[in-house]
Coordinates of C-alpha atoms in Angstrom, one line a residue:
M1 CA -0.2 0.9 0.1
A2 CA 1.3 3.9 -1.1
T3 CA 2.0 6.0 1.8
A4 CA -0.1 9.2 2.6
F5 CA 3.6 10.8 1.8
G6 CA 4.3 8.6 -1.6
V7 CA 0.7 9.6 -2.1
F8 CA 0.6 12.8 -1.4
T9 CA 4.4 13.7 -3.8
G10 CA 2.9 11.2 -6.9
I11 CA -0.6 13.6 -6.2
L12 CA 2.5 17.1 -6.7
T13 CA 4.4 15.7 -9.2
V14 CA 0.7 15.0 -11.2
I15 CA 0.6 18.8 -11.1
G16 CA 4.0 19.9 -12.3
F17 CA 3.3 18.4 -15.9
I18 CA -0.5 19.3 -16.2
Q19 CA 0.7 23.1 -15.3
S20 CA 1.5 23.0 -19.1
N21 CA -2.1 22.6 -19.8
T22 CA -3.2 25.9 -18.3
P23 CA -5.2 28.8 -20.2
D24 CA -4.1 31.8 -22.4
R25 CA -2.5 35.4 -19.6
P26 CA -5.1 36.2 -18.7
N27 CA -4.9 40.8 -18.1
Q28 CA -4.8 42.1 -15.1
Y29 CA -8.4 42.1 -14.5
E30 CA -9.2 38.9 -15.6
T31 CA -8.0 34.8 -14.6
K32 CA -9.0 31.9 -16.8
F33 CA -9.9 28.1 -15.3
R34 CA -9.9 24.9 -17.8
I35 CA -11.8 22.8 -16.8
H36 CA -10.9 19.1 -18.3
V37 CA -14.0 16.4 -17.6
A38 CA -12.9 12.7 -17.3
L39 CA -17.0 11.5 -17.6
D40 CA -20.1 13.3 -17.4
N41 CA -23.9 13.3 -16.5
P42 CA -24.7 8.8 -17.3
H43 CA -28.5 10.4 -18.0
N44 CA -27.5 12.3 -21.0
G45 CA -27.1 9.2 -23.0
P46 CA -25.3 7.9 -25.5
S47 CA -25.4 10.9 -27.5
N48 CA -22.8 12.0 -24.3
A49 CA -24.0 15.7 -25.1
G50 CA -21.9 16.8 -21.8
G51 CA -22.4 18.0 -18.9
D52 CA -22.2 21.3 -16.9
A53 CA -19.0 22.9 -16.7
P54 CA -19.2 23.7 -12.8
D55 CA -19.9 27.9 -11.5
I56 CA -17.4 29.0 -10.9
R57 CA -16.4 31.9 -7.7
V58 CA -12.8 33.9 -6.4
W59 CA -11.7 35.3 -3.4
N60 CA -8.2 37.6 -2.4
Q61 CA -6.4 36.2 0.2
A62 CA -7.9 38.6 2.5
G63 CA -11.3 37.1 1.9
Q64 CA -12.8 39.7 -0.5
F65 CA -14.8 38.6 -3.4
L66 CA -13.4 40.0 -6.3
G67 CA -15.6 37.5 -9.7
G68 CA -17.9 35.1 -10.4
T69 CA -19.1 32.9 -13.7
Y70 CA -22.0 30.9 -13.3
D71 CA -23.4 28.6 -16.5
P72 CA -20.0 28.5 -17.8
G73 CA -21.8 26.0 -20.8
R74 CA -21.6 22.1 -21.3
V75 CA -18.2 19.5 -21.6
S76 CA -18.6 16.8 -22.7
S77 CA -16.1 13.2 -21.4
G78 CA -13.1 13.5 -22.4
S79 CA -13.0 17.3 -22.3
F80 CA -11.7 20.2 -21.3
R81 CA -14.1 24.1 -21.8
D82 CA -11.8 27.1 -20.6
V83 CA -13.9 29.4 -18.4
T84 CA -12.6 33.4 -17.7
V85 CA -13.9 35.2 -14.6
R86 CA -13.7 38.9 -14.4
L87 CA -11.9 40.3 -11.3
S88 CA -13.7 43.7 -9.8
Q89 CA -10.3 44.3 -8.5
P90 CA -7.1 43.8 -10.1
H91 CA -6.1 40.9 -7.1
Q92 CA -4.9 37.5 -6.8
P93 CA -7.7 35.4 -7.2
T94 CA -6.1 32.9 -4.8
Y95 CA -9.5 31.4 -3.5
A96 CA -11.8 29.9 -5.1
L97 CA -15.1 27.3 -5.6
F98 CA -16.3 25.3 -7.8
T99 CA -20.4 24.8 -8.0
G100 CA -21.8 21.4 -10.0
N101 CA -24.9 22.2 -11.8
D102 CA -28.0 20.1 -13.0
D103 CA -25.7 17.8 -14.6
A104 CA -23.1 15.8 -12.6
I105 CA -19.4 15.7 -13.4
C106 CA -15.9 13.9 -12.9
I107 CA -13.4 16.7 -12.7
A108 CA -10.0 15.3 -13.9
Y109 CA -7.4 18.7 -13.9
I110 CA -8.4 22.0 -13.0
T111 CA -5.5 25.0 -14.8
N112 CA -5.7 28.2 -13.3
S113 CA -3.6 31.6 -15.2
W114 CA -3.1 34.6 -13.4
A115 CA -2.2 37.7 -14.8
D116 CA 1.6 38.4 -13.9
G117 CA 2.2 34.9 -15.7
Q118 CA 1.7 32.4 -11.9
K119 CA 0.1 29.1 -13.2
Y120 CA -1.9 26.7 -11.0
A121 CA -3.8 23.7 -11.0
W122 CA -5.4 21.1 -9.1
V123 CA -6.3 17.2 -9.8
G124 CA -9.0 14.9 -9.3
N125 CA -6.7 12.2 -7.4
W126 CA -7.5 14.7 -4.2
A127 CA -11.3 13.0 -3.8
D128 CA -9.5 9.0 -4.8
S129 CA -9.7 6.6 -2.5
S130 CA -5.8 7.3 -1.2
S131 CA -6.7 10.7 -0.6
C132 CA -9.8 12.8 0.9
R133 CA -12.1 9.8 -0.3
Q134 CA -14.5 11.9 -1.6
S135 CA -16.3 10.6 -5.0
W136 CA -14.3 10.4 -7.0
Y137 CA -13.8 7.0 -10.3
Y138 CA -10.7 6.5 -13.2
S139 CA -10.6 8.6 -16.2
N140 CA -8.4 8.5 -19.1
I141 CA -6.4 11.6 -19.5
V142 CA -2.9 11.0 -18.9
L143 CA -0.4 13.7 -19.2
D144 CA 3.5 12.5 -19.2
G145 CA 3.2 9.0 -18.8
K146 CA 1.4 10.1 -15.0
S147 CA -2.8 9.2 -14.6
L148 CA -5.5 11.3 -12.9
N149 CA -8.5 10.9 -11.7
C150 CA -11.7 12.8 -11.2
A151 CA -13.5 13.7 -8.3
W152 CA -18.1 14.7 -9.2
I153 CA -19.6 17.6 -8.7
D154 CA -23.5 17.8 -8.4
R155 CA -26.0 19.9 -7.5
N156 CA -29.5 17.9 -8.5
G157 CA -28.5 15.5 -5.2
D158 CA -27.3 12.1 -7.6
L159 CA -24.0 12.8 -5.6
P160 CA -23.7 13.9 -2.9
K161 CA -20.9 16.5 -2.8
T162 CA -21.8 19.9 -4.4
A163 CA -18.8 22.3 -4.7
F164 CA -15.3 21.9 -3.2
Q165 CA -13.0 25.4 -2.9
T166 CA -9.5 25.3 -3.6
H167 CA -6.8 27.7 -1.8
I168 CA -4.7 26.4 -5.0
H169 CA -1.6 28.3 -4.8
E170 CA -0.6 24.8 -2.1
F171 CA -0.9 22.5 -4.5
A172 CA 2.0 23.8 -6.1
D173 CA 5.2 21.4 -5.6
V174 CA 6.7 19.3 -3.1
S175 CA 9.3 22.2 -2.0
A176 CA 6.9 25.2 -1.8
N177 CA 4.5 21.8 0.6
Q178 CA 7.3 20.9 3.8
G179 CA 5.3 19.6 5.6
K180 CA 2.1 19.1 4.6
G181 CA 0.7 16.0 3.5
V182 CA -2.4 14.2 2.8
S183 CA -3.6 14.6 6.2
Y184 CA -3.7 18.1 6.0
Y185 CA -5.1 19.0 2.4
C186 CA -7.9 16.1 3.5
G187 CA -9.0 18.2 6.5
N188 CA -11.1 19.7 5.7
N189 CA -10.2 23.3 6.0
P190 CA -9.2 26.0 3.5
S191 CA -7.0 24.8 1.5
L192 CA -9.1 22.1 -0.4
K193 CA -13.1 21.8 1.6
W194 CA -16.0 20.3 0.6
Y195 CA -19.7 21.1 0.6
E196 CA -23.0 19.2 0.4
H197 CA -25.5 21.5 0.8
W198 CA -27.2 23.5 -2.0
E199 CA -25.4 26.2 -3.4
P200 CA -23.1 26.8 -1.6
N201 CA -21.5 30.5 -2.4
S202 CA -19.2 31.1 0.7
I203 CA -15.7 29.6 1.4
S204 CA -13.7 29.2 4.7
Y205 CA -10.0 30.8 3.9
W206 CA -7.1 31.5 6.2
V207 CA -6.3 34.4 8.9
T208 CA -2.0 35.0 8.9
P209 CA -1.1 34.8 12.5
R210 CA -0.7 37.7 13.7
K211 CA -4.5 38.9 12.9
R212 CA -6.0 35.3 14.1
G213 CA -9.6 37.0 15.0
V214 CA -9.2 40.0 13.5
V215 CA -10.9 40.2 10.3
E216 CA -10.0 42.6 8.4
G217 CA -10.1 44.2 4.3
G218 CA -12.7 41.5 3.4
G219 CA -15.2 44.1 2.5
P220 CA -18.8 43.3 2.8
W221 CA -18.3 39.8 2.1
A222 CA -16.4 39.2 5.1
R223 CA -17.5 38.4 9.0
D224 CA -15.9 36.6 11.6
A225 CA -15.7 32.9 11.7
E226 CA -15.3 30.6 14.8
D227 CA -11.7 28.9 14.2
A228 CA -9.3 31.6 15.5
Q229 CA -7.2 30.7 12.2
T230 CA -9.9 30.8 9.3
A231 CA -12.8 33.0 9.0
V232 CA -15.6 32.9 6.1
A233 CA -16.2 35.3 2.9
V234 CA -19.1 35.3 1.5
G235 CA -19.7 35.4 -2.5
P236 CA -22.7 36.6 -4.3
V237 CA -25.9 34.1 -4.6
K238 CA -26.3 33.0 -8.2
P239 CA -28.7 34.3 -10.1
G240 CA -32.3 32.5 -9.9
S241 CA -30.5 29.8 -7.3
E242 CA -33.3 31.2 -5.1
N243 CA -36.3 30.4 -7.2
R244 CA -35.0 26.4 -7.7
K245 CA -35.8 23.7 -5.9
K246 CA -33.4 22.8 -3.1
L247 CA -32.2 19.5 -1.9
S248 CA -34.5 16.9 0.3
G249 CA -35.2 13.7 1.3
A250 CA -33.8 11.3 -0.5
R251 CA -31.2 11.3 -2.8
P252 CA -32.0 9.9 -5.9
A253 CA -29.6 6.7 -6.9
F254 CA -26.7 7.3 -9.3
N255 CA -28.0 5.0 -12.5
E256 CA -25.2 4.7 -14.9
T257 CA -25.6 2.7 -17.8
R258 CA -21.7 3.0 -20.0
L259 CA -19.3 0.5 -19.1
V260 CA -15.8 1.4 -19.2
R261 CA -13.6 -1.3 -19.9
S262 CA -9.3 -0.7 -19.3
S263 CA -6.3 -2.0 -20.0
R264 CA -4.6 0.4 -17.8
P265 CA -2.9 -1.1 -14.9
E266 CA -3.6 1.1 -12.6
H267 CA -7.5 1.0 -13.2
S268 CA -7.7 -1.6 -10.7
A269 CA -11.4 -3.5 -10.6
V270 CA -10.2 -4.5 -6.9
T271 CA -9.3 -0.9 -5.8
L272 CA -12.7 0.9 -7.5
C273 CA -15.6 -2.1 -6.2
E274 CA -13.5 -1.8 -2.7
S275 CA -13.0 2.1 -2.5
D276 CA -16.4 3.2 0.0
S277 CA -16.7 6.4 -1.7
S278 CA -16.3 6.0 -5.8
A279 CA -19.5 5.9 -8.5
G280 CA -18.7 5.5 -11.6
P281 CA -20.0 3.1 -14.6
D282 CA -18.9 -0.6 -14.4
L283 CA -15.3 -1.2 -15.1
V284 CA -14.2 -4.1 -16.4
S285 CA -10.2 -4.1 -15.8
L286 CA -8.2 -6.4 -18.7
H287 CA -5.1 -6.4 -17.3
E288 CA -6.2 -7.5 -13.5
G289 CA -8.5 -10.1 -15.7
K290 CA -11.5 -8.5 -13.2
F291 CA -14.9 -7.5 -13.4
C292 CA -16.0 -4.6 -10.5
D293 CA -20.5 -4.0 -10.1
M294 CA -20.2 -1.2 -8.8
K295 CA -24.3 -1.4 -7.8
T296 CA -23.6 -4.2 -6.2
R297 CA -19.6 -4.1 -5.3
E298 CA -19.5 -7.1 -6.2
I299 CA -15.2 -8.8 -7.7
L300 CA -15.9 -11.0 -10.8
P301 CA -13.0 -12.4 -12.6
L302 CA -13.3 -12.2 -16.3
C303 CA -14.5 -16.1 -18.1
D304 CA -12.0 -16.2 -20.4
G305 CA -9.2 -15.2 -18.0
P306 CA -6.6 -18.0 -17.0
G307 CA -8.2 -20.6 -13.9
V308 CA -11.0 -19.1 -14.8
A309 CA -12.7 -23.2 -14.9
S310 CA -16.3 -22.7 -12.2
G311 CA -18.0 -20.7 -10.5
D312 CA -19.6 -17.5 -11.6
C313 CA -17.3 -15.0 -14.3
F314 CA -18.4 -12.4 -16.6
D315 CA -18.4 -13.0 -20.4
D316 CA -16.9 -9.3 -21.4
S317 CA -18.4 -10.1 -24.9
I318 CA -21.5 -10.3 -24.0
A319 CA -21.3 -8.2 -21.5
S320 CA -23.2 -10.3 -18.2
L321 CA -22.5 -13.0 -15.4
R322 CA -22.6 -16.6 -16.4
V323 CA -23.1 -19.1 -13.7
R324 CA -20.5 -21.6 -14.9
G325 CA -21.0 -25.9 -15.2
G326 CA -22.2 -27.9 -12.3
A327 CA -24.9 -30.4 -11.2
R328 CA -27.6 -27.5 -10.5
L329 CA -26.6 -26.4 -14.4
S330 CA -26.4 -30.2 -15.8
G331 CA -23.6 -28.8 -16.8
R332 CA -23.8 -26.2 -19.0
D333 CA -22.3 -22.4 -18.8
V334 CA -25.8 -20.6 -18.4
A335 CA -26.1 -16.4 -18.8
V336 CA -28.1 -14.9 -16.1
D337 CA -28.0 -10.9 -15.3
T338 CA -27.0 -9.8 -19.0
K339 CA -26.3 -6.3 -18.7
E340 CA -27.5 -3.6 -20.8
Y341 CA -24.9 -1.4 -21.0
S342 CA -25.9 2.5 -23.2
E343 CA -22.7 2.8 -24.2
V344 CA -18.7 1.1 -23.9
L345 CA -16.5 2.9 -23.2
E346 CA -12.5 1.8 -24.3
W347 CA -9.9 3.3 -22.7
G348 CA -5.7 2.4 -21.9
A349 CA -3.4 2.5 -24.7

């Protein structure tokens, strides 16, 4: 099993590679984000029309709201969308809040360009079972030999997380983050914080040590927080969102109808099924020779795998569970529980 430090350094190494995949340099009254999506909402069907890119709000280091972009448009699986946020003042947008819209998306990475030339990145690996244990899945996005996982967000309740915030320059590289590991970044603090309520429009932010408990320069959007080391900064409510139906009661099941067939060794069916926070399509791991049923969390061997002569298995050729041999089936292989997949996604080299 990977150590916490190994996971941490691996994620930041991936971030270093991604920094070359950033939007163009903005002017001093803008900041630009690239949102790269690994998977979109399964309810969009086989047409793969895409999911909704998140709303983005940004604040400066003192918790002052600088600007927001809402409903930036659609983005399909494996694609990205560049989003520009207009700033009220030419300040560094060190905090960003990414809020899901109606169609769920699984974000593989986000990159951010500032007017002064600085570039930053965040990757969906921070959500997986080896780090922060949020809703996650694999992706088919590989940069410089590094595979990315993705983080799900959604507004309408199909998935538990509706938004997350980043203090994005804290995700720079290993040398700039000595003494900070997975437990720090996954502590649900201002560096990386996840939300579950409807349309969040506020963030937590760090208060400098000499001013702990006192919020200065925060403007009309800031207020004191109970924690002496942090404060809460509030942004505007999204136009029209107060008229939308809010989350209430039991949430609907995340009903995936796609199948992923992957030849990549890092796409483990065992890891996916055993994670209590993974969400997404069933997976055939050709490298492992195993199948993960995401609904039942059952792991089965592939029927054509070595040494699979009897017992339940998954027939990859017809996408169905098979019960092999035995007196109860008169020596015949019988296919049962045939899966109805709307689409088969082929991932790998």
